[in-house]
């Protein structure tokens, strides 16, 4: 059990109706690096200020840093498991890595709150960053993913969520932190909707209408739920915390799912991705990927609240180490 959750950023915020995901790269000058470091000490206060304007709005923000940015901005020590996003590819299915130094995951009941917080946080960063991806996600009916199935059912809750997502004694300096892996998926909805409901249910591993898991004797081993269910060496289930959001522009034919997975180490999320893409055994891959492809991919470390503030005081030699 990780005992450092009191100091975590809002990783376990309850699912909200709206979210904004922002990935930005930092501008490579010492002055801009200093701006980003100073900003780290401001984030919590900006979130508080905007949140107070709508007390029932459940506004929260999680911010994280990519591997290269960590070296450049903060140097050593660095989170033990932080590395650049590892591309995985097989048979035309690829989890691509795309540029990204800073991740902002902003959640609230209403989009105006998310929008205001994103605006205020980005204003403070100014030209120290360039936003390379920005997605506004919305709740789709009863928490359904764009593909029509309820999403998030098997998320860990309570102490489980803490155990699976908060770094503890294994990396003491970074205790209270988490890792987040993000991917922006686009769906071929024409192809998906041409399947029968039974075919779709076999791909996900759950009944579409009732959200009940398929019985073990009929659930295909290639189903999304089978391939993303992991066990450790003692046979205990290893979970991650997901807060995916649908997004899209129907007029442009864009229908997407923004995937975000939080965990205490990147390893289980990467293992799930490998199972989905390569297959278990190889070739027995996730058919959801015949109708969905990732157009971004990034891995970020989410420092604890205390560390986030402290990072503003780091001074890093010009070569970043
Ligand atoms: C389960 C949708 C990508 C990990 C599910 C479920 C849906 C879903 C509908 C079933 C309900 C639930 O338990 O949440 C999607 C969509 C994706 C996507 C639309 C993007 C195209 C991913 C990725 C990962 C992942 C990239 C991990 C790397 C999981 C896990 C479960 C799950 C761990 C729970 C499995 C279980 O315990 O039964 N997903 N997912 N998903 N997904 Fe995904």
Short mmCIF file of N, CA and C in Angstrom, two decimals, residues 56-193:
data_model
loop_
_atom_site.label_atom_id
_atom_site.label_comp_id
_atom_site.label_asym_id
_atom_site.label_seq_id
_atom_site.Cartn_x
_atom_site.Cartn_y
_atom_site.Cartn_z
N UNK A 56 -19.21 23.82 -7.19
CA UNK A 56 -19.71 22.48 -7.48
C UNK A 56 -19.15 21.93 -8.79
N UNK A 57 -18.18 22.62 -9.32
CA UNK A 57 -17.71 22.27 -10.67
C UNK A 57 -16.73 21.12 -10.75
N UNK A 58 -16.22 20.66 -9.58
CA UNK A 58 -15.27 19.55 -9.51
C UNK A 58 -14.08 19.73 -10.47
N UNK A 59 -13.56 20.96 -10.47
CA UNK A 59 -12.42 21.24 -11.35
C UNK A 59 -11.14 20.64 -10.77
N UNK A 60 -10.37 19.99 -11.61
CA UNK A 60 -9.07 19.47 -11.15
C UNK A 60 -8.08 19.50 -12.30
N UNK A 61 -6.81 19.44 -11.93
CA UNK A 61 -5.77 19.46 -12.96
C UNK A 61 -4.65 18.52 -12.54
N UNK A 62 -4.18 17.75 -13.49
CA UNK A 62 -2.99 16.93 -13.27
C UNK A 62 -1.96 17.40 -14.28
N UNK A 63 -0.73 17.66 -13.82
CA UNK A 63 0.28 18.01 -14.82
C UNK A 63 1.49 17.10 -14.68
N UNK A 64 2.05 16.76 -15.84
CA UNK A 64 3.18 15.83 -15.85
C UNK A 64 4.24 16.25 -16.84
N UNK A 65 5.39 15.59 -16.76
CA UNK A 65 6.54 15.95 -17.60
C UNK A 65 7.09 14.71 -18.29
N UNK A 66 7.48 14.87 -19.56
CA UNK A 66 8.08 13.77 -20.32
C UNK A 66 9.55 13.60 -19.93
N UNK A 67 10.13 12.51 -20.41
CA UNK A 67 11.48 12.12 -20.00
C UNK A 67 12.55 13.15 -20.39
N UNK A 68 12.53 13.59 -21.64
CA UNK A 68 13.54 14.55 -22.10
C UNK A 68 13.39 15.87 -21.37
N UNK A 69 12.14 16.29 -21.21
CA UNK A 69 11.88 17.56 -20.52
C UNK A 69 12.36 17.49 -19.07
N UNK A 70 12.21 16.32 -18.46
CA UNK A 70 12.66 16.21 -17.07
C UNK A 70 14.14 16.53 -16.98
N UNK A 71 14.93 15.94 -17.88
CA UNK A 71 16.39 16.21 -17.88
C UNK A 71 16.67 17.69 -18.07
N UNK A 72 15.99 18.26 -19.06
CA UNK A 72 16.26 19.65 -19.41
C UNK A 72 15.86 20.61 -18.30
N UNK A 73 14.69 20.36 -17.72
CA UNK A 73 14.15 21.33 -16.75
C UNK A 73 14.66 21.10 -15.35
N UNK A 74 14.78 19.82 -14.97
CA UNK A 74 15.01 19.51 -13.55
C UNK A 74 16.27 18.70 -13.28
N UNK A 75 16.87 18.11 -14.31
CA UNK A 75 18.10 17.33 -14.10
C UNK A 75 17.90 16.16 -13.15
N UNK A 76 18.92 15.91 -12.34
CA UNK A 76 18.87 14.78 -11.40
C UNK A 76 18.45 15.26 -10.00
N UNK A 77 17.85 14.42 -9.18
CA UNK A 77 17.42 13.05 -9.47
C UNK A 77 16.20 13.01 -10.39
N UNK A 78 16.00 11.87 -11.04
CA UNK A 78 14.84 11.73 -11.92
C UNK A 78 14.04 10.47 -11.56
N UNK A 79 12.75 10.47 -11.87
CA UNK A 79 11.90 9.32 -11.52
C UNK A 79 12.45 8.04 -12.14
N UNK A 80 12.51 6.97 -11.32
CA UNK A 80 13.22 5.76 -11.72
C UNK A 80 12.70 5.15 -13.03
N UNK A 81 11.39 5.23 -13.25
CA UNK A 81 10.81 4.52 -14.41
C UNK A 81 10.48 5.45 -15.58
N UNK A 82 10.91 6.71 -15.50
CA UNK A 82 10.55 7.63 -16.59
C UNK A 82 11.46 7.44 -17.78
N UNK A 83 10.88 7.18 -18.94
CA UNK A 83 11.64 7.03 -20.19
C UNK A 83 10.78 7.55 -21.33
N UNK A 84 11.39 7.78 -22.49
CA UNK A 84 10.56 8.22 -23.62
C UNK A 84 9.54 7.13 -23.98
N UNK A 85 8.40 7.51 -24.51
CA UNK A 85 7.36 6.57 -24.94
C UNK A 85 7.98 5.54 -25.87
N UNK A 86 7.77 4.26 -25.54
CA UNK A 86 8.34 3.19 -26.37
C UNK A 86 7.35 2.80 -27.44
N UNK A 87 7.75 2.97 -28.70
CA UNK A 87 6.85 2.61 -29.80
C UNK A 87 6.71 1.10 -29.86
N UNK A 88 5.50 0.66 -30.12
CA UNK A 88 5.26 -0.77 -30.30
C UNK A 88 4.53 -0.90 -31.63
N UNK A 89 4.94 -1.85 -32.46
CA UNK A 89 4.27 -1.98 -33.75
C UNK A 89 4.29 -3.40 -34.25
N UNK A 90 3.21 -3.78 -34.92
CA UNK A 90 3.15 -5.10 -35.53
C UNK A 90 1.99 -5.13 -36.52
N UNK A 91 2.24 -5.66 -37.72
CA UNK A 91 1.18 -5.90 -38.70
C UNK A 91 0.35 -4.67 -39.02
N UNK A 92 0.99 -3.51 -39.17
CA UNK A 92 0.26 -2.29 -39.50
C UNK A 92 -0.36 -1.63 -38.28
N UNK A 93 -0.30 -2.30 -37.13
CA UNK A 93 -0.81 -1.68 -35.89
C UNK A 93 0.38 -1.09 -35.16
N UNK A 94 0.33 0.22 -34.91
CA UNK A 94 1.48 0.87 -34.30
C UNK A 94 1.03 1.83 -33.20
N UNK A 95 1.72 1.74 -32.06
CA UNK A 95 1.57 2.77 -31.02
C UNK A 95 2.71 3.73 -31.25
N UNK A 96 2.41 4.87 -31.87
CA UNK A 96 3.48 5.79 -32.22
C UNK A 96 3.81 6.72 -31.05
N UNK A 97 5.08 7.16 -31.04
CA UNK A 97 5.51 8.17 -30.07
C UNK A 97 5.46 9.52 -30.76
N UNK A 98 4.91 10.53 -30.09
CA UNK A 98 4.88 11.87 -30.67
C UNK A 98 5.45 12.85 -29.65
N UNK A 99 5.93 14.02 -30.11
CA UNK A 99 6.57 14.96 -29.20
C UNK A 99 5.64 15.39 -28.06
N UNK A 100 6.24 15.57 -26.89
CA UNK A 100 5.44 16.03 -25.76
C UNK A 100 6.31 16.16 -24.53
N UNK A 101 6.38 17.38 -23.97
CA UNK A 101 7.19 17.63 -22.76
C UNK A 101 6.32 17.82 -21.53
N UNK A 102 5.14 18.43 -21.75
CA UNK A 102 4.24 18.70 -20.62
C UNK A 102 2.85 18.17 -20.95
N UNK A 103 2.24 17.51 -19.98
CA UNK A 103 0.86 17.04 -20.13
C UNK A 103 -0.02 17.78 -19.13
N UNK A 104 -1.14 18.27 -19.59
CA UNK A 104 -2.16 18.82 -18.69
C UNK A 104 -3.44 18.01 -18.88
N UNK A 105 -3.94 17.45 -17.79
CA UNK A 105 -5.22 16.72 -17.83
C UNK A 105 -6.17 17.48 -16.92
N UNK A 106 -7.06 18.23 -17.55
CA UNK A 106 -7.96 19.12 -16.80
C UNK A 106 -9.36 18.53 -16.84
N UNK A 107 -9.97 18.38 -15.67
CA UNK A 107 -11.31 17.78 -15.61
C UNK A 107 -12.26 18.69 -14.85
N UNK A 108 -13.51 18.73 -15.28
CA UNK A 108 -14.55 19.47 -14.55
C UNK A 108 -15.90 19.01 -15.08
N UNK A 109 -16.95 19.37 -14.35
CA UNK A 109 -18.28 19.02 -14.82
C UNK A 109 -18.62 19.76 -16.11
N UNK A 110 -18.23 21.03 -16.16
CA UNK A 110 -18.59 21.83 -17.33
C UNK A 110 -17.34 22.27 -18.09
N UNK A 111 -17.49 22.36 -19.40
CA UNK A 111 -16.33 22.70 -20.23
C UNK A 111 -15.83 24.11 -19.98
N UNK A 112 -16.72 25.04 -19.57
CA UNK A 112 -16.24 26.42 -19.37
C UNK A 112 -15.14 26.46 -18.30
N UNK A 113 -15.28 25.63 -17.27
CA UNK A 113 -14.26 25.61 -16.21
C UNK A 113 -12.94 25.06 -16.75
N UNK A 114 -13.02 23.97 -17.50
CA UNK A 114 -11.80 23.40 -18.10
C UNK A 114 -11.14 24.43 -19.00
N UNK A 115 -11.97 25.09 -19.78
CA UNK A 115 -11.49 26.06 -20.76
C UNK A 115 -10.77 27.22 -20.06
N UNK A 116 -11.41 27.72 -18.98
CA UNK A 116 -10.83 28.84 -18.24
C UNK A 116 -9.48 28.43 -17.61
N UNK A 117 -9.44 27.25 -17.01
CA UNK A 117 -8.20 26.83 -16.36
C UNK A 117 -7.09 26.63 -17.39
N UNK A 118 -7.43 26.00 -18.52
CA UNK A 118 -6.42 25.80 -19.57
C UNK A 118 -5.89 27.16 -20.02
N UNK A 119 -6.79 28.11 -20.20
CA UNK A 119 -6.39 29.44 -20.65
C UNK A 119 -5.44 30.09 -19.65
N UNK A 120 -5.81 30.03 -18.36
CA UNK A 120 -4.98 30.67 -17.34
C UNK A 120 -3.62 30.00 -17.21
N UNK A 121 -3.60 28.69 -17.24
CA UNK A 121 -2.31 27.99 -17.10
C UNK A 121 -1.41 28.24 -18.31
N UNK A 122 -2.01 28.26 -19.50
CA UNK A 122 -1.21 28.50 -20.70
C UNK A 122 -0.74 29.95 -20.77
N UNK A 123 -1.58 30.89 -20.30
CA UNK A 123 -1.18 32.30 -20.27
C UNK A 123 0.10 32.47 -19.49
N UNK A 124 0.18 31.77 -18.36
CA UNK A 124 1.37 31.90 -17.52
C UNK A 124 2.60 31.29 -18.19
N UNK A 125 2.39 30.29 -19.01
CA UNK A 125 3.54 29.67 -19.69
C UNK A 125 4.00 30.51 -20.89
N UNK A 126 3.05 31.23 -21.48
CA UNK A 126 3.37 32.12 -22.60
C UNK A 126 4.12 31.39 -23.70
N UNK A 127 5.16 32.04 -24.25
CA UNK A 127 5.87 31.39 -25.35
C UNK A 127 6.98 30.45 -24.86
N UNK A 128 6.93 30.09 -23.57
CA UNK A 128 7.86 29.06 -23.08
C UNK A 128 7.44 27.68 -23.57
N UNK A 129 6.20 27.55 -24.07
CA UNK A 129 5.76 26.25 -24.61
C UNK A 129 5.02 26.44 -25.92
N UNK A 130 4.96 25.35 -26.70
CA UNK A 130 4.11 25.29 -27.89
C UNK A 130 3.17 24.11 -27.71
N UNK A 131 1.88 24.39 -27.78
CA UNK A 131 0.92 23.29 -27.64
C UNK A 131 0.92 22.48 -28.94
N UNK A 132 1.18 21.18 -28.81
CA UNK A 132 1.23 20.33 -30.02
C UNK A 132 -0.03 19.47 -30.16
N UNK A 133 -0.80 19.37 -29.08
CA UNK A 133 -2.08 18.65 -29.20
C UNK A 133 -3.03 19.14 -28.11
N UNK A 134 -4.26 19.36 -28.47
CA UNK A 134 -5.26 19.85 -27.52
C UNK A 134 -6.58 19.18 -27.87
N UNK A 135 -7.15 18.47 -26.91
CA UNK A 135 -8.39 17.73 -27.18
C UNK A 135 -9.42 18.06 -26.12
N UNK A 136 -10.61 18.41 -26.55
CA UNK A 136 -11.71 18.64 -25.61
C UNK A 136 -12.59 17.39 -25.62
N UNK A 137 -12.66 16.72 -24.48
CA UNK A 137 -13.42 15.48 -24.39
C UNK A 137 -14.73 15.72 -23.66
N UNK A 138 -15.73 14.90 -24.00
CA UNK A 138 -17.05 15.07 -23.38
C UNK A 138 -17.60 13.71 -22.97
N UNK A 139 -18.50 13.74 -21.97
CA UNK A 139 -19.16 12.49 -21.60
C UNK A 139 -20.20 12.15 -22.66
N UNK A 140 -20.20 10.89 -23.04
CA UNK A 140 -21.10 10.44 -24.11
C UNK A 140 -22.15 9.52 -23.48
N UNK A 141 -23.35 10.02 -23.30
CA UNK A 141 -24.44 9.29 -22.65
C UNK A 141 -23.94 8.67 -21.34
N UNK A 142 -24.30 7.40 -21.04
CA UNK A 142 -23.93 6.86 -19.74
C UNK A 142 -22.49 6.35 -19.74
N UNK A 143 -21.58 7.29 -19.81
CA UNK A 143 -20.14 6.99 -19.78
C UNK A 143 -19.72 5.98 -20.84
N UNK A 144 -20.28 6.13 -22.02
CA UNK A 144 -19.91 5.24 -23.11
C UNK A 144 -18.73 5.82 -23.89
N UNK A 145 -17.87 4.92 -24.36
CA UNK A 145 -16.80 5.34 -25.26
C UNK A 145 -17.44 5.64 -26.61
N UNK A 146 -16.71 6.28 -27.49
CA UNK A 146 -17.24 6.62 -28.81
C UNK A 146 -17.79 5.39 -29.53
N UNK A 147 -17.23 4.21 -29.24
CA UNK A 147 -17.67 2.98 -29.90
C UNK A 147 -18.93 2.37 -29.27
N UNK A 148 -19.54 3.09 -28.31
CA UNK A 148 -20.86 2.70 -27.82
C UNK A 148 -20.87 1.81 -26.60
N UNK A 149 -19.70 1.41 -26.08
CA UNK A 149 -19.63 0.56 -24.89
C UNK A 149 -19.30 1.41 -23.67
N UNK A 150 -19.86 1.03 -22.51
CA UNK A 150 -19.55 1.75 -21.27
C UNK A 150 -18.06 1.59 -20.98
N UNK A 151 -17.40 2.68 -20.67
CA UNK A 151 -15.93 2.68 -20.48
C UNK A 151 -15.59 3.04 -19.04
N UNK A 152 -14.67 2.30 -18.46
CA UNK A 152 -14.20 2.63 -17.10
C UNK A 152 -14.71 1.68 -16.03
N UNK A 153 -15.54 0.70 -16.42
CA UNK A 153 -16.18 -0.19 -15.44
C UNK A 153 -15.17 -0.86 -14.51
N UNK A 154 -14.10 -1.39 -15.08
CA UNK A 154 -13.17 -2.19 -14.28
C UNK A 154 -12.07 -1.34 -13.63
N UNK A 155 -12.27 -0.04 -13.57
CA UNK A 155 -11.27 0.79 -12.90
C UNK A 155 -11.18 0.42 -11.42
N UNK A 156 -9.97 0.43 -10.86
CA UNK A 156 -9.85 0.21 -9.42
C UNK A 156 -10.46 1.40 -8.68
N UNK A 157 -10.95 1.14 -7.45
CA UNK A 157 -11.55 2.21 -6.66
C UNK A 157 -10.94 2.24 -5.27
N UNK A 158 -11.11 3.34 -4.56
CA UNK A 158 -10.67 3.46 -3.16
C UNK A 158 -9.20 3.14 -3.00
N UNK A 159 -8.89 2.27 -2.00
CA UNK A 159 -7.50 1.92 -1.73
C UNK A 159 -6.84 1.25 -2.92
N UNK A 160 -7.64 0.50 -3.68
CA UNK A 160 -7.11 -0.17 -4.87
C UNK A 160 -6.55 0.85 -5.85
N UNK A 161 -7.32 1.91 -6.05
CA UNK A 161 -6.87 2.94 -7.01
C UNK A 161 -5.55 3.54 -6.54
N UNK A 162 -5.44 3.75 -5.23
CA UNK A 162 -4.20 4.32 -4.68
C UNK A 162 -3.04 3.36 -4.87
N UNK A 163 -3.27 2.11 -4.50
CA UNK A 163 -2.22 1.10 -4.60
C UNK A 163 -1.68 0.95 -6.01
N UNK A 164 -2.58 1.01 -6.98
CA UNK A 164 -2.16 0.77 -8.35
C UNK A 164 -1.57 2.01 -9.03
N UNK A 165 -1.74 3.19 -8.42
CA UNK A 165 -1.34 4.38 -9.16
C UNK A 165 -0.29 5.26 -8.46
N UNK A 166 -0.11 5.10 -7.15
CA UNK A 166 0.77 6.05 -6.45
C UNK A 166 2.12 5.41 -6.13
N UNK A 167 3.19 6.03 -6.56
CA UNK A 167 4.54 5.56 -6.28
C UNK A 167 4.78 5.60 -4.77
N UNK A 168 5.38 4.54 -4.24
CA UNK A 168 5.65 4.47 -2.80
C UNK A 168 7.13 4.28 -2.53
N UNK A 169 7.42 3.36 -1.60
CA UNK A 169 8.80 3.15 -1.15
C UNK A 169 9.76 2.74 -2.27
N UNK A 170 9.20 2.17 -3.36
CA UNK A 170 10.10 1.68 -4.42
C UNK A 170 10.91 2.81 -5.05
N UNK A 171 10.46 4.05 -4.89
CA UNK A 171 11.21 5.19 -5.44
C UNK A 171 10.91 6.39 -4.52
N UNK A 172 11.47 6.31 -3.33
CA UNK A 172 11.12 7.20 -2.22
C UNK A 172 11.12 8.69 -2.58
N UNK A 173 12.15 9.12 -3.33
CA UNK A 173 12.25 10.55 -3.69
C UNK A 173 11.03 11.00 -4.48
N UNK A 174 10.42 10.06 -5.20
CA UNK A 174 9.30 10.41 -6.08
C UNK A 174 7.97 9.85 -5.58
N UNK A 175 7.95 9.45 -4.30
CA UNK A 175 6.73 8.91 -3.70
C UNK A 175 5.62 9.94 -3.79
N UNK A 176 4.41 9.45 -4.01
CA UNK A 176 3.27 10.36 -4.16
C UNK A 176 3.04 10.72 -5.62
N UNK A 177 3.99 10.37 -6.48
CA UNK A 177 3.84 10.63 -7.91
C UNK A 177 3.14 9.47 -8.62
N UNK A 178 2.93 9.63 -9.91
CA UNK A 178 2.31 8.59 -10.75
C UNK A 178 2.87 8.71 -12.16
N UNK A 179 2.60 7.71 -12.96
CA UNK A 179 2.95 7.78 -14.39
C UNK A 179 1.65 7.84 -15.18
N UNK A 180 1.67 8.59 -16.28
CA UNK A 180 0.49 8.64 -17.16
C UNK A 180 0.93 8.35 -18.58
N UNK A 181 0.20 7.44 -19.23
CA UNK A 181 0.45 7.18 -20.65
C UNK A 181 -0.78 7.65 -21.42
N UNK A 182 -0.56 8.47 -22.44
CA UNK A 182 -1.70 8.97 -23.22
C UNK A 182 -1.55 8.60 -24.70
N UNK A 183 -2.70 8.36 -25.32
CA UNK A 183 -2.75 8.10 -26.76
C UNK A 183 -4.07 8.65 -27.29
N UNK A 184 -3.96 9.34 -28.41
CA UNK A 184 -5.19 9.85 -29.03
C UNK A 184 -5.56 8.89 -30.16
N UNK A 185 -6.72 8.25 -30.03
CA UNK A 185 -7.17 7.27 -31.03
C UNK A 185 -8.25 7.86 -31.92
N UNK A 186 -8.18 7.52 -33.21
CA UNK A 186 -9.26 7.85 -34.13
C UNK A 186 -9.92 6.54 -34.57
N UNK A 187 -11.25 6.57 -34.68
CA UNK A 187 -11.99 5.36 -35.01
C UNK A 187 -12.56 5.40 -36.42
N UNK A 188 -12.60 4.23 -37.04
CA UNK A 188 -13.32 4.06 -38.30
C UNK A 188 -14.75 3.66 -37.93
N UNK A 189 -15.60 4.65 -37.71
CA UNK A 189 -16.93 4.36 -37.19
C UNK A 189 -17.82 3.67 -38.23
N UNK A 190 -17.56 3.94 -39.53
CA UNK A 190 -18.35 3.24 -40.57
C UNK A 190 -18.08 1.74 -40.47
N UNK A 191 -16.80 1.41 -40.36
CA UNK A 191 -16.42 0.00 -40.27
C UNK A 191 -16.96 -0.63 -38.99
N UNK A 192 -16.83 0.10 -37.87
CA UNK A 192 -17.28 -0.42 -36.57
C UNK A 192 -18.79 -0.64 -36.58
N UNK A 193 -19.52 0.34 -37.12
CA UNK A 193 -20.98 0.24 -37.12
C UNK A 193 -21.49 -0.80 -38.12
#
